[in-house]
Tab-separated table of C-alpha atoms and ligand atoms in Angstrom:
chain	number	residue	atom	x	y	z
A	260	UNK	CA	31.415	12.378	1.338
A	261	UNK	CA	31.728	9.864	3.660
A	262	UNK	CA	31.754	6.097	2.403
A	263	UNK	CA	28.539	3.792	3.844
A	264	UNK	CA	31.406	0.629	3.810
A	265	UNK	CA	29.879	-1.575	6.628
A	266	UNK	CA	26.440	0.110	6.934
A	267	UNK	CA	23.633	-2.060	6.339
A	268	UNK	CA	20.053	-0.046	4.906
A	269	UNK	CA	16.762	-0.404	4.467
A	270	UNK	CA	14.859	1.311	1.648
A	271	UNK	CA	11.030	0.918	1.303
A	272	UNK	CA	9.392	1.446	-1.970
A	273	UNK	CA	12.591	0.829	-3.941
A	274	UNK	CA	10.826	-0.740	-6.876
A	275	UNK	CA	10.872	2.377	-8.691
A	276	UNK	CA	11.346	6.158	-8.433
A	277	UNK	CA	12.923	8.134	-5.461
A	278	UNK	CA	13.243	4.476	-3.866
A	279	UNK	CA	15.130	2.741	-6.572
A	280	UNK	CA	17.604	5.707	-7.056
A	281	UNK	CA	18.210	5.731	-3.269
A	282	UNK	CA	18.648	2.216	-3.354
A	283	UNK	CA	21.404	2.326	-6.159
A	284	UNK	CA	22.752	5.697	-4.499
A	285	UNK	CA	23.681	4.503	-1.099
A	286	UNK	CA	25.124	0.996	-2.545
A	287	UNK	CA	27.432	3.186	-4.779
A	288	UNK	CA	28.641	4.668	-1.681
A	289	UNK	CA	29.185	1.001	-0.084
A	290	UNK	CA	25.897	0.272	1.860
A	291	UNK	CA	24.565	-2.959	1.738
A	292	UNK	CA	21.362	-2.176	0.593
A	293	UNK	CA	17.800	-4.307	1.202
A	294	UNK	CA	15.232	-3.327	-1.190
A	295	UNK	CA	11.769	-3.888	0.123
A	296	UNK	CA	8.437	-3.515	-1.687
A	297	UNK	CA	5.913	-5.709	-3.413
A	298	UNK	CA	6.605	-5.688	-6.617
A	299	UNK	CA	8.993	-8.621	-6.595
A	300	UNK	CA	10.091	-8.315	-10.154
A	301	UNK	CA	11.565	-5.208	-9.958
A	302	UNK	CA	13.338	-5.726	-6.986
A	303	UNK	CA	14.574	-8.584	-8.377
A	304	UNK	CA	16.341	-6.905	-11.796
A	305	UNK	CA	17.358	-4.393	-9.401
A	306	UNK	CA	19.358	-6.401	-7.213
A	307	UNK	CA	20.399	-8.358	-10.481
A	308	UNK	CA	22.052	-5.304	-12.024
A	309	UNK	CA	23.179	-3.021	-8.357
A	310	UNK	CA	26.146	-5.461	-6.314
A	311	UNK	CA	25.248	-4.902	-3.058
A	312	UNK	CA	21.576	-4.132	-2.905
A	313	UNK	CA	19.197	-7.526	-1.579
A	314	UNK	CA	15.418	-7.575	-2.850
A	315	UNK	CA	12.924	-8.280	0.000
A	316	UNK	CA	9.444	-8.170	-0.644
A	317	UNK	CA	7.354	-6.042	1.534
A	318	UNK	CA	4.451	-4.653	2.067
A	319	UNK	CA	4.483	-1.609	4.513
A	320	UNK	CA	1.065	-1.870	5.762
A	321	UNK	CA	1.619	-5.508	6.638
A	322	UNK	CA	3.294	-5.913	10.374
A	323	UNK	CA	3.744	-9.591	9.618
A	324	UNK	CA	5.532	-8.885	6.395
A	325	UNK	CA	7.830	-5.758	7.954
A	326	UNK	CA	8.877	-7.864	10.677
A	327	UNK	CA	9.720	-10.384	8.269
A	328	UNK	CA	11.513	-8.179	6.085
A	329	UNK	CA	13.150	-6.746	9.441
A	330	UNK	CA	14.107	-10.062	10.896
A	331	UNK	CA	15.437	-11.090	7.463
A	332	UNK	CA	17.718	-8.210	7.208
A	333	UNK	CA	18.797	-8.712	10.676
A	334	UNK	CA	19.480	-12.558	9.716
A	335	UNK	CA	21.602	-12.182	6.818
A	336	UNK	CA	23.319	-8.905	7.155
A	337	UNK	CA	23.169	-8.544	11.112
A	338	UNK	CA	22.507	-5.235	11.715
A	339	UNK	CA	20.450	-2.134	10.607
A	340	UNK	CA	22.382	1.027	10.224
A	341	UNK	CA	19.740	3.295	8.344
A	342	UNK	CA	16.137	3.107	7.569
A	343	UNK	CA	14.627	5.049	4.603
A	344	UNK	CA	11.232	5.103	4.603
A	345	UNK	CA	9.814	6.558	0.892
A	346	UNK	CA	7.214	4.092	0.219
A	347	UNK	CA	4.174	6.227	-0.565
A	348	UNK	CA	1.223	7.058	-2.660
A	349	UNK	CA	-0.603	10.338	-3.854
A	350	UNK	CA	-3.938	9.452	-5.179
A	351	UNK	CA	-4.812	12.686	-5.586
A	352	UNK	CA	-8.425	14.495	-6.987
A	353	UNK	CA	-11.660	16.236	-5.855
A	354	UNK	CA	-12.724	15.025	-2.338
A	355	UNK	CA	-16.361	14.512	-4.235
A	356	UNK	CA	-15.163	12.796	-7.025
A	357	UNK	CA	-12.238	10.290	-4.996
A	358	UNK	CA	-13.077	6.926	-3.297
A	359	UNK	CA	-12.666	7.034	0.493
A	360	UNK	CA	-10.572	3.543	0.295
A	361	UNK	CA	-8.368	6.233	-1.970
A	362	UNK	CA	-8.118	7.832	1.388
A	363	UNK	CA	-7.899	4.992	3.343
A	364	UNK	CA	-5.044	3.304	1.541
A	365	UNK	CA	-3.061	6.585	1.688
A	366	UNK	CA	-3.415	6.750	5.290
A	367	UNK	CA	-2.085	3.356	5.490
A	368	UNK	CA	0.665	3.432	3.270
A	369	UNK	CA	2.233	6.580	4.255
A	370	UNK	CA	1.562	6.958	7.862
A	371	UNK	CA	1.373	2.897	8.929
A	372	UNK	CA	3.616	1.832	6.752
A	373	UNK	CA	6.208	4.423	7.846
A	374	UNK	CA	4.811	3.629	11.755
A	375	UNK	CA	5.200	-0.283	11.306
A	376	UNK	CA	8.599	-0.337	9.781
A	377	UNK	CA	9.964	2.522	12.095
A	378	UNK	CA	8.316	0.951	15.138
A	379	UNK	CA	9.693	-2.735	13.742
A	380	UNK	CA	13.692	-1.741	13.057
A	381	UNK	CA	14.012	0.742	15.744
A	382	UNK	CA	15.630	-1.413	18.553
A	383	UNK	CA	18.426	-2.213	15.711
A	384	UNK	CA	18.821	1.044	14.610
A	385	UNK	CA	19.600	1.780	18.273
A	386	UNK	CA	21.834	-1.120	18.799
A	387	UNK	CA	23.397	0.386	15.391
A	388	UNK	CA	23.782	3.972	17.070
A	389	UNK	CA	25.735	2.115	19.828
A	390	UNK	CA	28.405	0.736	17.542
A	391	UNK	CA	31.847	2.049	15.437
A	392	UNK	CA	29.739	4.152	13.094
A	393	UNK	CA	28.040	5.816	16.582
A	394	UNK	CA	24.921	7.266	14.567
A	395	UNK	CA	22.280	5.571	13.028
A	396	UNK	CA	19.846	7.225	10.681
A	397	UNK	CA	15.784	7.256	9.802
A	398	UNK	CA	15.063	9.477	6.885
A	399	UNK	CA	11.324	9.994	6.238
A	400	UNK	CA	10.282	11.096	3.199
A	401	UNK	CA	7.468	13.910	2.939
A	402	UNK	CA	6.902	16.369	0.494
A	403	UNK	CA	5.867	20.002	-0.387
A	404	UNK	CA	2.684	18.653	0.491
A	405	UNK	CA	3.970	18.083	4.208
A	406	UNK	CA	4.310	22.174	4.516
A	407	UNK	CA	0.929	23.407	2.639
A	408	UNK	CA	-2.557	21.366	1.926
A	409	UNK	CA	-4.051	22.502	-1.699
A	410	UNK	CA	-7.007	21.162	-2.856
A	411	UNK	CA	-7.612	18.447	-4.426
A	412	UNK	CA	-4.526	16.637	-1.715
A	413	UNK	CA	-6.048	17.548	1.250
A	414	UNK	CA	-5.619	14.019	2.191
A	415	UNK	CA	-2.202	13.264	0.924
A	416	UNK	CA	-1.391	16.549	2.820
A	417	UNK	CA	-2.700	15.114	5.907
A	418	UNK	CA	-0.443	11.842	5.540
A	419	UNK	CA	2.664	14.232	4.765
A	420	UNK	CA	2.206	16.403	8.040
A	421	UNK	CA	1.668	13.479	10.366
A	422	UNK	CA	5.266	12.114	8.438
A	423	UNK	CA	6.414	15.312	9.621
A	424	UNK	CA	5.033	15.188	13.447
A	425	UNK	CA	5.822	11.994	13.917
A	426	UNK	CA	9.519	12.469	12.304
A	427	UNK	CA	10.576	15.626	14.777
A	428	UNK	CA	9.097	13.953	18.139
A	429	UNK	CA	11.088	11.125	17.422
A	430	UNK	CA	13.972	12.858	16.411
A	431	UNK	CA	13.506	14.599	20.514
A	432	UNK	CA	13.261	11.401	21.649
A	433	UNK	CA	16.029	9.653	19.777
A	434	UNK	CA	18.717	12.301	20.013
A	435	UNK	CA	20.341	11.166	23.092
A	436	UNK	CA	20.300	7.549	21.538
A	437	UNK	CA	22.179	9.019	18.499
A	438	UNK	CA	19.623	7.784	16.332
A	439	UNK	CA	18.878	11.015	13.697
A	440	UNK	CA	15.972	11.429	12.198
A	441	UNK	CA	15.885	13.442	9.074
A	442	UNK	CA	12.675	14.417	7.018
A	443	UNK	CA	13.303	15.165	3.185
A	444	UNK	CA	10.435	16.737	1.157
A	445	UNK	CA	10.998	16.216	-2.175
A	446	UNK	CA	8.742	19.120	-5.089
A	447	UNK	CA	7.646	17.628	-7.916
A	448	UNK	CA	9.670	14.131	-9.100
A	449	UNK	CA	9.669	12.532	-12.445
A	450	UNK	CA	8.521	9.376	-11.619
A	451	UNK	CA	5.670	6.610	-11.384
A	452	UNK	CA	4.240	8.488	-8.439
A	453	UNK	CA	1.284	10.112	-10.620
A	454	UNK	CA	0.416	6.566	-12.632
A	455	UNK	CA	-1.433	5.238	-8.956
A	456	UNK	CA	-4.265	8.206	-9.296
A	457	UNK	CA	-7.522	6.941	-10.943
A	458	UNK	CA	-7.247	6.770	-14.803
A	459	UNK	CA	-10.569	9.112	-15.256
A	460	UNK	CA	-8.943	11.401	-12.994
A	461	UNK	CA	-5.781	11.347	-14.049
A	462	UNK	CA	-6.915	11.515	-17.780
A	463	UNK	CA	-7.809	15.257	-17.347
A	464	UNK	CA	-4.596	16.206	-15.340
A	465	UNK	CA	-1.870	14.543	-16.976
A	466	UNK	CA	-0.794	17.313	-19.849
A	467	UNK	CA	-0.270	19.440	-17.044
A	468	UNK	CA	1.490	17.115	-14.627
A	469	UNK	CA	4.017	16.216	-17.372
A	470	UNK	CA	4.308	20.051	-18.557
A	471	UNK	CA	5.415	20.788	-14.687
A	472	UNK	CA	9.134	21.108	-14.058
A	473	UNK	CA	10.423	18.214	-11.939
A	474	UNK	CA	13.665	16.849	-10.667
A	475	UNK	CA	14.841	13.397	-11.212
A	476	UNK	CA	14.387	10.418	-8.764
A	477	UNK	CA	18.486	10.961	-8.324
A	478	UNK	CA	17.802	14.251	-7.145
A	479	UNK	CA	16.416	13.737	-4.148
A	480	UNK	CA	18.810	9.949	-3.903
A	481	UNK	CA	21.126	12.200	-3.779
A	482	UNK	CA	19.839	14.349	-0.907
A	483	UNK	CA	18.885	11.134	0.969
A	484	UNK	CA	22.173	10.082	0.959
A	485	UNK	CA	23.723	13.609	1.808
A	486	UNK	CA	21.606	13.228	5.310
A	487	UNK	CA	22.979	10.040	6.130
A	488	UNK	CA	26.974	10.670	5.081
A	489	UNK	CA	27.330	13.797	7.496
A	490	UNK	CA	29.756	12.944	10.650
A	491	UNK	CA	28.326	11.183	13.552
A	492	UNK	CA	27.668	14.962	15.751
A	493	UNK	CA	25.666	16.122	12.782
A	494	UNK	CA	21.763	15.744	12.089
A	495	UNK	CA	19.868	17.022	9.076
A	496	UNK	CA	16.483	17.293	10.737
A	497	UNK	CA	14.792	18.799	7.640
A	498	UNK	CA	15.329	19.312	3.799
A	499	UNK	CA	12.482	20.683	1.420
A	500	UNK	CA	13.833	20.624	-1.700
A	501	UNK	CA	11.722	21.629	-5.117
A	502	UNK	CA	12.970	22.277	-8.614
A	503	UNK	CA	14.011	25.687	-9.178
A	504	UNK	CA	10.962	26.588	-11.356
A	505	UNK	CA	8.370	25.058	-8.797
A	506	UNK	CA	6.737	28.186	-7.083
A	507	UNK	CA	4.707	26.448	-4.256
B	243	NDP	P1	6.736	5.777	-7.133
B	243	NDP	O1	5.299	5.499	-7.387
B	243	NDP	O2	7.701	5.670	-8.267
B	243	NDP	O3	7.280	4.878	-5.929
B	243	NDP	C1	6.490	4.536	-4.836
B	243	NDP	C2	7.078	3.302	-4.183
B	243	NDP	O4	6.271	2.980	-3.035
B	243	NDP	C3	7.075	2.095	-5.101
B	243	NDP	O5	8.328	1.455	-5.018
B	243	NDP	C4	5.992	1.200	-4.514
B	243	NDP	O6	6.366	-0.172	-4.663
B	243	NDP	C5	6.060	1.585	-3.041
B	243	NDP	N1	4.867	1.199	-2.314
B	243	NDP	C6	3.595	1.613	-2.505
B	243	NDP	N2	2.768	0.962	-1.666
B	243	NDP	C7	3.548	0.124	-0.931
B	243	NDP	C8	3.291	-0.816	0.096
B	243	NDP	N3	2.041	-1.041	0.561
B	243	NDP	N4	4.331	-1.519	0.613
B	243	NDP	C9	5.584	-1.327	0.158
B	243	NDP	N5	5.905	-0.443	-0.805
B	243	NDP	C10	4.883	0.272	-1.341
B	243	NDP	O7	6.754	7.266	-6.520
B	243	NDP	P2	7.939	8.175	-5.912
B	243	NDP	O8	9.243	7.538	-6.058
B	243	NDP	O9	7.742	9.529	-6.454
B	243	NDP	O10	7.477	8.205	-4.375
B	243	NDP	C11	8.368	7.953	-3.307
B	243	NDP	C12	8.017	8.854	-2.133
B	243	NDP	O11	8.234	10.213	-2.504
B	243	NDP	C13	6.575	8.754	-1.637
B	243	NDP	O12	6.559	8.746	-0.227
B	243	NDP	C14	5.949	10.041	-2.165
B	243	NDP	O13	4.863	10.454	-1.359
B	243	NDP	C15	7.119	10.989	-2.076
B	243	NDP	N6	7.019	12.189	-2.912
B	243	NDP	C16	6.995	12.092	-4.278
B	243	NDP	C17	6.904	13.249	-5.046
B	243	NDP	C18	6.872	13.214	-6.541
B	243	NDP	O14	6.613	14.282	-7.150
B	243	NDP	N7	7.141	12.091	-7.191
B	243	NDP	C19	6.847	14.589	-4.415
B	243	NDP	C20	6.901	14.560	-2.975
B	243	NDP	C21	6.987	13.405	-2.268
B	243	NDP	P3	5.364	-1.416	-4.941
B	243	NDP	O15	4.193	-0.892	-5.711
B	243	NDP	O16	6.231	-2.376	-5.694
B	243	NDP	O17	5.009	-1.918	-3.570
């Protein structure tokens, strides 16, 4: 697999799960890594125990605080080479029993906050594409949820197939830049993704989350960082990728 030696990334939601795994995933493979979320602490034992990977918090639906975290990176490490943006919540239950800011915040963290911080680092990730390494790379990160609304997600559905709109117009429109944009949709993931949902709610669901099989946040690191290690002439424009057991 190709080496990431030179390449500076971006990860949002890297405080824990599928974003903390890609984080440690592409340093291993010699990224410089910036970790952005809000939970400083984490990001800060994170970049304490990974060498290359830089905490910056961030939060996604904040276009002060992106372009912060943008211009930061920019600052200190000079360049963006790939953008992953994972940061993303499921608050999940029945439409009548759910808050509408349940809705509202997942609108804004996984369609805005993947909007802002695309919309923010794309003029380096072009100036990137440009360079040695003559790709650069956005991977969005959708889910099973992206192909087919169930109830009781109709909403996190919603967010997952805009991710997935907005990810292959882009992709059109970038191609000739060299910028590729690659969606991944992950199944079911071990992770703190199912702790956000409201406690009443999640009370009555939880046996049967945990007896579900699921892959590990590495997983899908791994499949993240398969996307953005293929040569320069080749673009992974879509991945869904569940744990064997997972029927739908
Ligand atoms: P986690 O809850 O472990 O991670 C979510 C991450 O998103 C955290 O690092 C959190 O950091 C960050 N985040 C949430 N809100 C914001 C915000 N406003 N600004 C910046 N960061 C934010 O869950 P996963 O690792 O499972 O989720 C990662 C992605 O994978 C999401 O997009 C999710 O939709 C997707 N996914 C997950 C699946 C699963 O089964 N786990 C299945 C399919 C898709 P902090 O709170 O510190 O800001």
């Amino acid at each position: 697999m190709a080496s990431l030696k030179g390449c500076v990334a971006v990860v949002t939601g890297a405080s824990s799960g599928i974003g903390e795994a890609t984080a440690r995933d592409l340093a291993a493979r010699g990224a410089t890594v910036v970790a952005a979320a809000r939970r400083a602490d984490r990001l800060a034992s994170l970049a304490s125990s990974v060498a290359n990977v830089h905490a910056f918090e961030c939060d996604v639906t904040d276009v002060a605080s992106v372009q912060r975290m943008v211009d930061g990176t920019v600052a200190q490490f000079g360049r963006i080479d790939i953008l992953v943006n994972n940061a993303g919540i499921g608050l999940t239950g029945p439409a009548v029993q759910v808050e509408l800011e349940d809705w509202r915040r997942m609108v804004d963290v996984n369609v805005m906050g993947v909007l802002n911080c695309t919309h923010i680092a794309l003029k380096h990730l072009v100036e990137a594409a440009a360079g040695p390494r003559g790709v650069a790379d956005i991977v969005n990160i959708s889910s099973v949820a992206g192909r087919k609304a169930l109830p009781g997600s109709s909403v996190y559905a919603a967010t997952k197939f805009a991710v997935n709109a907005f990810s292959d117009g882009l992709r059109q429109e970038l191609a000739s830049k060299h910028v590729r944009v690659s969606i991944v949709a992950p199944g079911f993931t071990k992770s703190e993704f199912i702790e956000h949902i409201r406690p009443d709610l999640l009370a009555k669901i939880r046996a049967s989350l945990e007896a579900m099989p699921a892959m590990t946040a590495e997983e899908i690191a791994e499949t993240i960082t398969f996307c953005v290690t293929r040569p320069a002439g080749v673009s992974v424009s879509d991945l869904l990728v569940r744990p064997t057991e997972q029927e739908r």
